[in-house]
């Protein structure tokens, strides 16, 4: 069990501002905005656009981003940057193409892009800086180059043949990144943002931002995205398909605010996006916990959390989706429901997918789930999973991953955002723009009647799940991680550690919680193509120790012992409302996440 005295780095503390993200350049650019007088929301937007440049294998402008924000003295809100399925994306249309699963790459998998508009709405409504001021960092790195992290080169190397023979526009941008010591440039992207700034005119800061939003959905950017969608593109089916995205789809999308889903636990209130994300699964995991918890890091502790996760994620499969009032979220989080569900957690590892029956309703799982038992998405690709990074197959298919950024400022503004999608391996680079379409529709099912069935105008259920925690109604901490289906698995032990560990210099033990050994289960169907699962499978970091591993195996868990630092890429910031002291920490796994602040 990790102790806060033995961490890879200190938990940073200060009073001016803190930023933490999955890439040091994004964190430092966020801090530069704070130093220039900007607030947490300005800083998060600048960092988000830098992440498009420096982690292009994990996110892009045509992807998506859920954002949880807490303006100082204001209400916690969710800003949804997840676009819906296009009007032409129906089960019947995809079935007519001979498909029984949405491809993992290519334009057929593209939802309406949502990230750009969400960043713009955040900047307009809560920021103070101009569009030029927040975009200049991303433009600089795209235009003048940056040293690519190793995973970019590895990802590009894996799909090199596809880029050279099929996705040639991607080859022009990314193949230079596989040369040792070479800088990575994306001058088409820099040119796109420069043209956007030139065309987005208006008398005020807000008017210019709204002009940029119109250009994205109706101007030169929209036109190029629709052209790309109409081009037949080789995808994971092995065939060439055109997409369904139209100008009308782009013109009709607006990022919007929603109240968060919440759960109260031991004096904390945890805020998540609604059941169009997997966010409430973390709330359900908390609701399933008994009053007394076993010692952190013990076999009892890991077993309890894993078995609770299985139950919560089974409910995710049966009930979550963009189905409005049809998702029984209040019942899923109720004491009565979880008291009964808790009784299902025994001494042995469950090998079944066991959704519950809230309000007496009958759960329904996708029939395809049974067909893919016994293999995970990355097993099916013949590739191994890594420290929160995507794995890529012959046609660019990936189990998916993302980025994360958290910022808190001296005024008490706080934000957590998890940008994703639009990966360089998801679709060909749009030649005129320098970035690809996303593939979020791969998370939907081509089976009618499920809460996450592919439906025109509905958002695909996403794995993206930033978190914001309050104490006594006051925002205290923002955090999150990449990792697809693992995101809310990794966040639970992190949160429990923070909520119960001794204070560090009077503050929360953020770094100790991030550094503590972690794990994940592949027991539930993957949200990513080809939707695999491994009942009872559990991957743990070797730092848990042989005694813990042995006891977990005795209880029936199919344990794989991973590398000592391989599970999770958490970031976090915090603020003590009594003293105003700010804290931040970032994950050492992957060797690129950093926190900065003063």
PDB file of C-alpha atoms in Angstrom, residues 239-465:
ATOM      1  CA  UNK A 239     -14.178  -1.969 -46.741  1.00  0.00           C
ATOM      2  CA  UNK A 240     -14.455   1.635 -47.863  1.00  0.00           C
ATOM      3  CA  UNK A 241     -17.446   3.533 -46.526  1.00  0.00           C
ATOM      4  CA  UNK A 242     -18.594   7.135 -46.690  1.00  0.00           C
ATOM      5  CA  UNK A 243     -20.023   8.758 -43.577  1.00  0.00           C
ATOM      6  CA  UNK A 244     -23.366  10.361 -42.799  1.00  0.00           C
ATOM      7  CA  UNK A 245     -22.295  13.795 -41.513  1.00  0.00           C
ATOM      8  CA  UNK A 246     -23.984  16.705 -43.330  1.00  0.00           C
ATOM      9  CA  UNK A 247     -23.892  20.472 -43.196  1.00  0.00           C
ATOM     10  CA  UNK A 248     -27.270  20.432 -41.477  1.00  0.00           C
ATOM     11  CA  UNK A 249     -25.866  18.198 -38.712  1.00  0.00           C
ATOM     12  CA  UNK A 250     -23.000  20.610 -38.087  1.00  0.00           C
ATOM     13  CA  UNK A 251     -25.169  23.716 -38.280  1.00  0.00           C
ATOM     14  CA  UNK A 252     -27.646  22.431 -35.716  1.00  0.00           C
ATOM     15  CA  UNK A 253     -25.212  21.459 -32.931  1.00  0.00           C
ATOM     16  CA  UNK A 254     -24.715  23.679 -29.886  1.00  0.00           C
ATOM     17  CA  UNK A 255     -22.752  22.727 -26.794  1.00  0.00           C
ATOM     18  CA  UNK A 256     -24.985  23.135 -23.758  1.00  0.00           C
ATOM     19  CA  UNK A 257     -25.046  23.247 -19.981  1.00  0.00           C
ATOM     20  CA  UNK A 258     -26.604  20.596 -17.762  1.00  0.00           C
ATOM     21  CA  UNK A 259     -26.861  20.024 -14.013  1.00  0.00           C
ATOM     22  CA  UNK A 260     -24.416  17.392 -12.786  1.00  0.00           C
ATOM     23  CA  UNK A 261     -25.345  13.964 -11.486  1.00  0.00           C
ATOM     24  CA  UNK A 262     -24.343  13.917  -7.815  1.00  0.00           C
ATOM     25  CA  UNK A 263     -23.910  11.570  -4.869  1.00  0.00           C
ATOM     26  CA  UNK A 264     -23.169  12.405  -1.224  1.00  0.00           C
ATOM     27  CA  UNK A 265     -20.594  10.228   0.549  1.00  0.00           C
ATOM     28  CA  UNK A 266     -19.024  10.792   3.977  1.00  0.00           C
ATOM     29  CA  UNK A 267     -19.311  14.566   3.855  1.00  0.00           C
ATOM     30  CA  UNK A 268     -18.296  14.819   0.200  1.00  0.00           C
ATOM     31  CA  UNK A 269     -20.493  15.496  -2.829  1.00  0.00           C
ATOM     32  CA  UNK A 270     -19.176  14.059  -6.065  1.00  0.00           C
ATOM     33  CA  UNK A 271     -20.341  15.671  -9.331  1.00  0.00           C
ATOM     34  CA  UNK A 272     -20.322  13.863 -12.683  1.00  0.00           C
ATOM     35  CA  UNK A 273     -21.833  14.173 -16.147  1.00  0.00           C
ATOM     36  CA  UNK A 274     -25.168  12.432 -16.644  1.00  0.00           C
ATOM     37  CA  UNK A 275     -25.866   8.915 -17.941  1.00  0.00           C
ATOM     38  CA  UNK A 276     -25.025   9.851 -21.534  1.00  0.00           C
ATOM     39  CA  UNK A 277     -21.531   9.395 -20.085  1.00  0.00           C
ATOM     40  CA  UNK A 278     -20.325   6.609 -17.824  1.00  0.00           C
ATOM     41  CA  UNK A 279     -19.876   9.172 -15.027  1.00  0.00           C
ATOM     42  CA  UNK A 280     -22.718   7.924 -12.788  1.00  0.00           C
ATOM     43  CA  UNK A 281     -20.928   4.548 -12.600  1.00  0.00           C
ATOM     44  CA  UNK A 282     -18.486   6.161 -10.160  1.00  0.00           C
ATOM     45  CA  UNK A 283     -21.432   7.414  -8.102  1.00  0.00           C
ATOM     46  CA  UNK A 284     -22.912   3.915  -8.108  1.00  0.00           C
ATOM     47  CA  UNK A 285     -19.601   2.447  -6.959  1.00  0.00           C
ATOM     48  CA  UNK A 286     -19.655   4.837  -3.993  1.00  0.00           C
ATOM     49  CA  UNK A 287     -23.283   3.975  -3.242  1.00  0.00           C
ATOM     50  CA  UNK A 288     -22.383   0.266  -3.107  1.00  0.00           C
ATOM     51  CA  UNK A 289     -19.679   0.705  -0.451  1.00  0.00           C
ATOM     52  CA  UNK A 290     -20.331  -0.503   3.111  1.00  0.00           C
ATOM     53  CA  UNK A 291     -19.978   1.837   6.087  1.00  0.00           C
ATOM     54  CA  UNK A 292     -16.577   0.394   6.996  1.00  0.00           C
ATOM     55  CA  UNK A 293     -13.908  -0.128   4.353  1.00  0.00           C
ATOM     56  CA  UNK A 294     -11.018  -2.624   4.486  1.00  0.00           C
ATOM     57  CA  UNK A 295      -7.440  -1.399   4.674  1.00  0.00           C
ATOM     58  CA  UNK A 296      -6.400   0.351   1.476  1.00  0.00           C
ATOM     59  CA  UNK A 297      -4.393  -1.870  -0.861  1.00  0.00           C
ATOM     60  CA  UNK A 298      -5.369  -5.098   0.883  1.00  0.00           C
ATOM     61  CA  UNK A 299      -6.926  -8.036  -0.953  1.00  0.00           C
ATOM     62  CA  UNK A 300     -10.197  -7.343   0.871  1.00  0.00           C
ATOM     63  CA  UNK A 301     -10.100  -3.737  -0.339  1.00  0.00           C
ATOM     64  CA  UNK A 302      -9.341  -4.557  -3.975  1.00  0.00           C
ATOM     65  CA  UNK A 303     -11.907  -7.379  -4.057  1.00  0.00           C
ATOM     66  CA  UNK A 304     -14.644  -5.127  -2.647  1.00  0.00           C
ATOM     67  CA  UNK A 305     -13.972  -2.335  -5.115  1.00  0.00           C
ATOM     68  CA  UNK A 306     -13.670  -4.641  -8.125  1.00  0.00           C
ATOM     69  CA  UNK A 307     -16.898  -6.501  -7.347  1.00  0.00           C
ATOM     70  CA  UNK A 308     -18.742  -3.230  -6.792  1.00  0.00           C
ATOM     71  CA  UNK A 309     -17.347  -1.943 -10.081  1.00  0.00           C
ATOM     72  CA  UNK A 310     -18.692  -5.006 -11.891  1.00  0.00           C
ATOM     73  CA  UNK A 311     -22.189  -4.330 -10.580  1.00  0.00           C
ATOM     74  CA  UNK A 312     -22.087  -0.622 -11.423  1.00  0.00           C
ATOM     75  CA  UNK A 313     -20.711  -1.242 -14.913  1.00  0.00           C
ATOM     76  CA  UNK A 314     -23.310  -3.945 -15.564  1.00  0.00           C
ATOM     77  CA  UNK A 315     -25.922  -1.273 -14.833  1.00  0.00           C
ATOM     78  CA  UNK A 316     -24.070   1.027 -17.212  1.00  0.00           C
ATOM     79  CA  UNK A 317     -24.541  -1.539 -19.963  1.00  0.00           C
ATOM     80  CA  UNK A 318     -28.215  -2.090 -19.216  1.00  0.00           C
ATOM     81  CA  UNK A 319     -29.391   1.427 -18.400  1.00  0.00           C
ATOM     82  CA  UNK A 320     -27.037   4.231 -19.498  1.00  0.00           C
ATOM     83  CA  UNK A 321     -27.509   6.210 -22.677  1.00  0.00           C
ATOM     84  CA  UNK A 322     -28.817   9.474 -24.076  1.00  0.00           C
ATOM     85  CA  UNK A 323     -32.373   8.405 -23.320  1.00  0.00           C
ATOM     86  CA  UNK A 324     -33.530  11.348 -21.197  1.00  0.00           C
ATOM     87  CA  UNK A 325     -35.994  10.495 -18.444  1.00  0.00           C
ATOM     88  CA  UNK A 326     -35.972   6.842 -19.441  1.00  0.00           C
ATOM     89  CA  UNK A 327     -32.691   6.322 -17.534  1.00  0.00           C
ATOM     90  CA  UNK A 328     -33.684   5.493 -13.919  1.00  0.00           C
ATOM     91  CA  UNK A 329     -30.699   7.296 -12.399  1.00  0.00           C
ATOM     92  CA  UNK A 330     -32.381   8.314  -9.146  1.00  0.00           C
ATOM     93  CA  UNK A 331     -33.348   4.705  -8.500  1.00  0.00           C
ATOM     94  CA  UNK A 332     -29.864   3.451  -9.430  1.00  0.00           C
ATOM     95  CA  UNK A 333     -28.355   5.730  -6.771  1.00  0.00           C
ATOM     96  CA  UNK A 334     -30.976   5.117  -4.096  1.00  0.00           C
ATOM     97  CA  UNK A 335     -30.132   3.553  -0.725  1.00  0.00           C
ATOM     98  CA  UNK A 336     -32.735   0.824  -1.085  1.00  0.00           C
ATOM     99  CA  UNK A 337     -31.479  -0.291  -4.486  1.00  0.00           C
ATOM    100  CA  UNK A 338     -27.840  -0.367  -3.426  1.00  0.00           C
ATOM    101  CA  UNK A 339     -28.518  -2.158  -0.149  1.00  0.00           C
ATOM    102  CA  UNK A 340     -29.907  -5.041  -2.182  1.00  0.00           C
ATOM    103  CA  UNK A 341     -27.156  -4.894  -4.784  1.00  0.00           C
ATOM    104  CA  UNK A 342     -24.480  -4.905  -2.062  1.00  0.00           C
ATOM    105  CA  UNK A 343     -25.680  -8.347  -0.975  1.00  0.00           C
ATOM    106  CA  UNK A 344     -24.465  -9.729  -4.328  1.00  0.00           C
ATOM    107  CA  UNK A 345     -20.843  -9.057  -3.353  1.00  0.00           C
ATOM    108  CA  UNK A 346     -19.538 -12.284  -1.855  1.00  0.00           C
ATOM    109  CA  UNK A 347     -16.139 -13.757  -1.076  1.00  0.00           C
ATOM    110  CA  UNK A 348     -15.656 -15.040  -4.628  1.00  0.00           C
ATOM    111  CA  UNK A 349     -15.119 -13.110  -7.853  1.00  0.00           C
ATOM    112  CA  UNK A 350     -18.244 -12.961  -9.967  1.00  0.00           C
ATOM    113  CA  UNK A 351     -17.967 -14.259 -13.529  1.00  0.00           C
ATOM    114  CA  UNK A 352     -21.402 -12.961 -14.543  1.00  0.00           C
ATOM    115  CA  UNK A 353     -22.664  -9.652 -15.895  1.00  0.00           C
ATOM    116  CA  UNK A 354     -25.406  -8.833 -13.377  1.00  0.00           C
ATOM    117  CA  UNK A 355     -27.392  -5.654 -14.041  1.00  0.00           C
ATOM    118  CA  UNK A 356     -30.097  -4.769 -11.551  1.00  0.00           C
ATOM    119  CA  UNK A 357     -33.833  -4.068 -11.880  1.00  0.00           C
ATOM    120  CA  UNK A 358     -34.406  -0.490 -10.641  1.00  0.00           C
ATOM    121  CA  UNK A 359     -38.110   0.289 -10.124  1.00  0.00           C
ATOM    122  CA  UNK A 360     -38.799  -3.338 -10.992  1.00  0.00           C
ATOM    123  CA  UNK A 361     -37.836  -2.808 -14.613  1.00  0.00           C
ATOM    124  CA  UNK A 362     -36.237  -5.642 -16.566  1.00  0.00           C
ATOM    125  CA  UNK A 363     -32.662  -4.963 -17.677  1.00  0.00           C
ATOM    126  CA  UNK A 364     -31.631  -5.608 -21.241  1.00  0.00           C
ATOM    127  CA  UNK A 365     -28.111  -6.203 -22.473  1.00  0.00           C
ATOM    128  CA  UNK A 366     -26.848  -6.185 -26.026  1.00  0.00           C
ATOM    129  CA  UNK A 367     -26.892  -9.688 -27.483  1.00  0.00           C
ATOM    130  CA  UNK A 368     -23.481  -9.006 -28.966  1.00  0.00           C
ATOM    131  CA  UNK A 369     -22.016  -8.895 -25.468  1.00  0.00           C
ATOM    132  CA  UNK A 370     -22.269 -12.689 -25.177  1.00  0.00           C
ATOM    133  CA  UNK A 371     -20.671 -13.177 -28.600  1.00  0.00           C
ATOM    134  CA  UNK A 372     -17.465 -11.428 -27.633  1.00  0.00           C
ATOM    135  CA  UNK A 373     -16.921 -12.914 -24.173  1.00  0.00           C
ATOM    136  CA  UNK A 374     -13.469 -14.375 -23.776  1.00  0.00           C
ATOM    137  CA  UNK A 375     -11.584 -11.653 -25.609  1.00  0.00           C
ATOM    138  CA  UNK A 376     -10.921  -8.016 -24.946  1.00  0.00           C
ATOM    139  CA  UNK A 377     -10.734  -5.377 -27.622  1.00  0.00           C
ATOM    140  CA  UNK A 378      -6.950  -5.250 -27.424  1.00  0.00           C
ATOM    141  CA  UNK A 379      -6.668  -9.050 -27.312  1.00  0.00           C
ATOM    142  CA  UNK A 380      -8.695  -9.208 -30.505  1.00  0.00           C
ATOM    143  CA  UNK A 381      -6.160  -6.872 -32.090  1.00  0.00           C
ATOM    144  CA  UNK A 382      -3.314  -9.079 -30.945  1.00  0.00           C
ATOM    145  CA  UNK A 383      -1.865  -6.195 -28.986  1.00  0.00           C
ATOM    146  CA  UNK A 384      -1.162  -5.499 -25.326  1.00  0.00           C
ATOM    147  CA  UNK A 385      -2.628  -2.695 -23.294  1.00  0.00           C
ATOM    148  CA  UNK A 386      -0.346  -0.013 -21.891  1.00  0.00           C
ATOM    149  CA  UNK A 387      -0.288   2.798 -19.370  1.00  0.00           C
ATOM    150  CA  UNK A 388      -3.488   4.459 -20.452  1.00  0.00           C
ATOM    151  CA  UNK A 389      -2.454   4.676 -24.095  1.00  0.00           C
ATOM    152  CA  UNK A 390      -4.400   3.456 -27.135  1.00  0.00           C
ATOM    153  CA  UNK A 391      -3.473   0.331 -29.001  1.00  0.00           C
ATOM    154  CA  UNK A 392      -3.819   0.326 -32.754  1.00  0.00           C
ATOM    155  CA  UNK A 393      -4.520  -2.357 -35.341  1.00  0.00           C
ATOM    156  CA  UNK A 394      -4.233  -2.765 -39.092  1.00  0.00           C
ATOM    157  CA  UNK A 395      -6.868  -0.213 -40.047  1.00  0.00           C
ATOM    158  CA  UNK A 396      -6.264   2.190 -37.177  1.00  0.00           C
ATOM    159  CA  UNK A 397      -8.671   0.510 -34.769  1.00  0.00           C
ATOM    160  CA  UNK A 398      -7.959   1.385 -31.180  1.00  0.00           C
ATOM    161  CA  UNK A 399      -9.341   0.630 -27.758  1.00  0.00           C
ATOM    162  CA  UNK A 400      -9.404   4.383 -27.348  1.00  0.00           C
ATOM    163  CA  UNK A 401      -7.960   6.885 -24.971  1.00  0.00           C
ATOM    164  CA  UNK A 402      -7.928  10.541 -24.219  1.00  0.00           C
ATOM    165  CA  UNK A 403      -6.431  13.456 -22.307  1.00  0.00           C
ATOM    166  CA  UNK A 404      -7.323  15.353 -19.178  1.00  0.00           C
ATOM    167  CA  UNK A 405      -6.786  18.842 -17.745  1.00  0.00           C
ATOM    168  CA  UNK A 406      -7.680  20.441 -14.397  1.00  0.00           C
ATOM    169  CA  UNK A 407      -7.215  24.090 -13.409  1.00  0.00           C
ATOM    170  CA  UNK A 408      -7.922  26.144 -10.279  1.00  0.00           C
ATOM    171  CA  UNK A 409      -7.160  29.852  -9.906  1.00  0.00           C
ATOM    172  CA  UNK A 410      -6.656  32.319  -7.065  1.00  0.00           C
ATOM    173  CA  UNK A 411     -10.274  33.456  -7.279  1.00  0.00           C
ATOM    174  CA  UNK A 412     -11.557  29.939  -6.637  1.00  0.00           C
ATOM    175  CA  UNK A 413     -12.703  29.076 -10.169  1.00  0.00           C
ATOM    176  CA  UNK A 414     -12.244  25.366 -10.847  1.00  0.00           C
ATOM    177  CA  UNK A 415     -12.616  23.196 -13.946  1.00  0.00           C
ATOM    178  CA  UNK A 416     -12.052  19.573 -15.016  1.00  0.00           C
ATOM    179  CA  UNK A 417     -12.161  18.558 -18.688  1.00  0.00           C
ATOM    180  CA  UNK A 418     -11.565  15.282 -20.519  1.00  0.00           C
ATOM    181  CA  UNK A 419     -10.982  15.983 -24.232  1.00  0.00           C
ATOM    182  CA  UNK A 420     -10.915  12.959 -26.543  1.00  0.00           C
ATOM    183  CA  UNK A 421     -11.764  11.628 -29.982  1.00  0.00           C
ATOM    184  CA  UNK A 422     -10.582  12.816 -33.362  1.00  0.00           C
ATOM    185  CA  UNK A 423      -7.429  10.735 -32.886  1.00  0.00           C
ATOM    186  CA  UNK A 424      -4.859  10.681 -35.685  1.00  0.00           C
ATOM    187  CA  UNK A 425      -5.597   6.940 -36.035  1.00  0.00           C
ATOM    188  CA  UNK A 426      -9.400   7.375 -36.132  1.00  0.00           C
ATOM    189  CA  UNK A 427      -9.896   8.944 -39.571  1.00  0.00           C
ATOM    190  CA  UNK A 428      -7.765  10.493 -42.304  1.00  0.00           C
ATOM    191  CA  UNK A 429      -6.577  14.035 -41.699  1.00  0.00           C
ATOM    192  CA  UNK A 430      -8.877  16.480 -43.472  1.00  0.00           C
ATOM    193  CA  UNK A 431      -6.332  17.916 -45.948  1.00  0.00           C
ATOM    194  CA  UNK A 432      -7.633  21.476 -45.756  1.00  0.00           C
ATOM    195  CA  UNK A 433      -7.778  21.503 -41.935  1.00  0.00           C
ATOM    196  CA  UNK A 434      -4.979  19.366 -40.461  1.00  0.00           C
ATOM    197  CA  UNK A 435      -7.134  17.190 -38.199  1.00  0.00           C
ATOM    198  CA  UNK A 436      -9.422  14.139 -38.605  1.00  0.00           C
ATOM    199  CA  UNK A 437     -13.024  13.377 -37.781  1.00  0.00           C
ATOM    200  CA  UNK A 438     -13.779  11.364 -34.654  1.00  0.00           C
ATOM    201  CA  UNK A 439     -15.177   7.867 -34.135  1.00  0.00           C
ATOM    202  CA  UNK A 440     -17.415   8.120 -31.078  1.00  0.00           C
ATOM    203  CA  UNK A 441     -20.326   6.282 -32.735  1.00  0.00           C
ATOM    204  CA  UNK A 442     -18.359   3.045 -32.283  1.00  0.00           C
ATOM    205  CA  UNK A 443     -19.714   3.110 -28.727  1.00  0.00           C
ATOM    206  CA  UNK A 444     -23.293   2.606 -29.912  1.00  0.00           C
ATOM    207  CA  UNK A 445     -25.005  -0.713 -30.689  1.00  0.00           C
ATOM    208  CA  UNK A 446     -26.673  -1.762 -33.936  1.00  0.00           C
ATOM    209  CA  UNK A 447     -29.384  -3.537 -31.975  1.00  0.00           C
ATOM    210  CA  UNK A 448     -32.743  -1.756 -31.553  1.00  0.00           C
ATOM    211  CA  UNK A 449     -34.237  -1.009 -28.174  1.00  0.00           C
ATOM    212  CA  UNK A 450     -31.088  -0.553 -26.067  1.00  0.00           C
ATOM    213  CA  UNK A 451     -30.387   2.675 -24.167  1.00  0.00           C
ATOM    214  CA  UNK A 452     -27.241   3.079 -26.277  1.00  0.00           C
ATOM    215  CA  UNK A 453     -28.619   2.000 -29.650  1.00  0.00           C
ATOM    216  CA  UNK A 454     -27.363   4.092 -32.577  1.00  0.00           C
ATOM    217  CA  UNK A 455     -30.105   6.716 -32.949  1.00  0.00           C
ATOM    218  CA  UNK A 456     -30.080   9.902 -35.070  1.00  0.00           C
ATOM    219  CA  UNK A 457     -29.870  12.971 -32.853  1.00  0.00           C
ATOM    220  CA  UNK A 458     -28.827  11.043 -29.731  1.00  0.00           C
ATOM    221  CA  UNK A 459     -25.408  11.219 -28.135  1.00  0.00           C
ATOM    222  CA  UNK A 460     -23.430   7.978 -28.002  1.00  0.00           C
ATOM    223  CA  UNK A 461     -22.762   6.908 -24.431  1.00  0.00           C
ATOM    224  CA  UNK A 462     -19.217   8.025 -23.823  1.00  0.00           C
ATOM    225  CA  UNK A 463     -16.546   6.836 -21.390  1.00  0.00           C
ATOM    226  CA  UNK A 464     -15.339  10.407 -20.825  1.00  0.00           C
ATOM    227  CA  UNK A 465     -15.894  11.271 -17.195  1.00  0.00           C
TER     228      UNK A 465
END
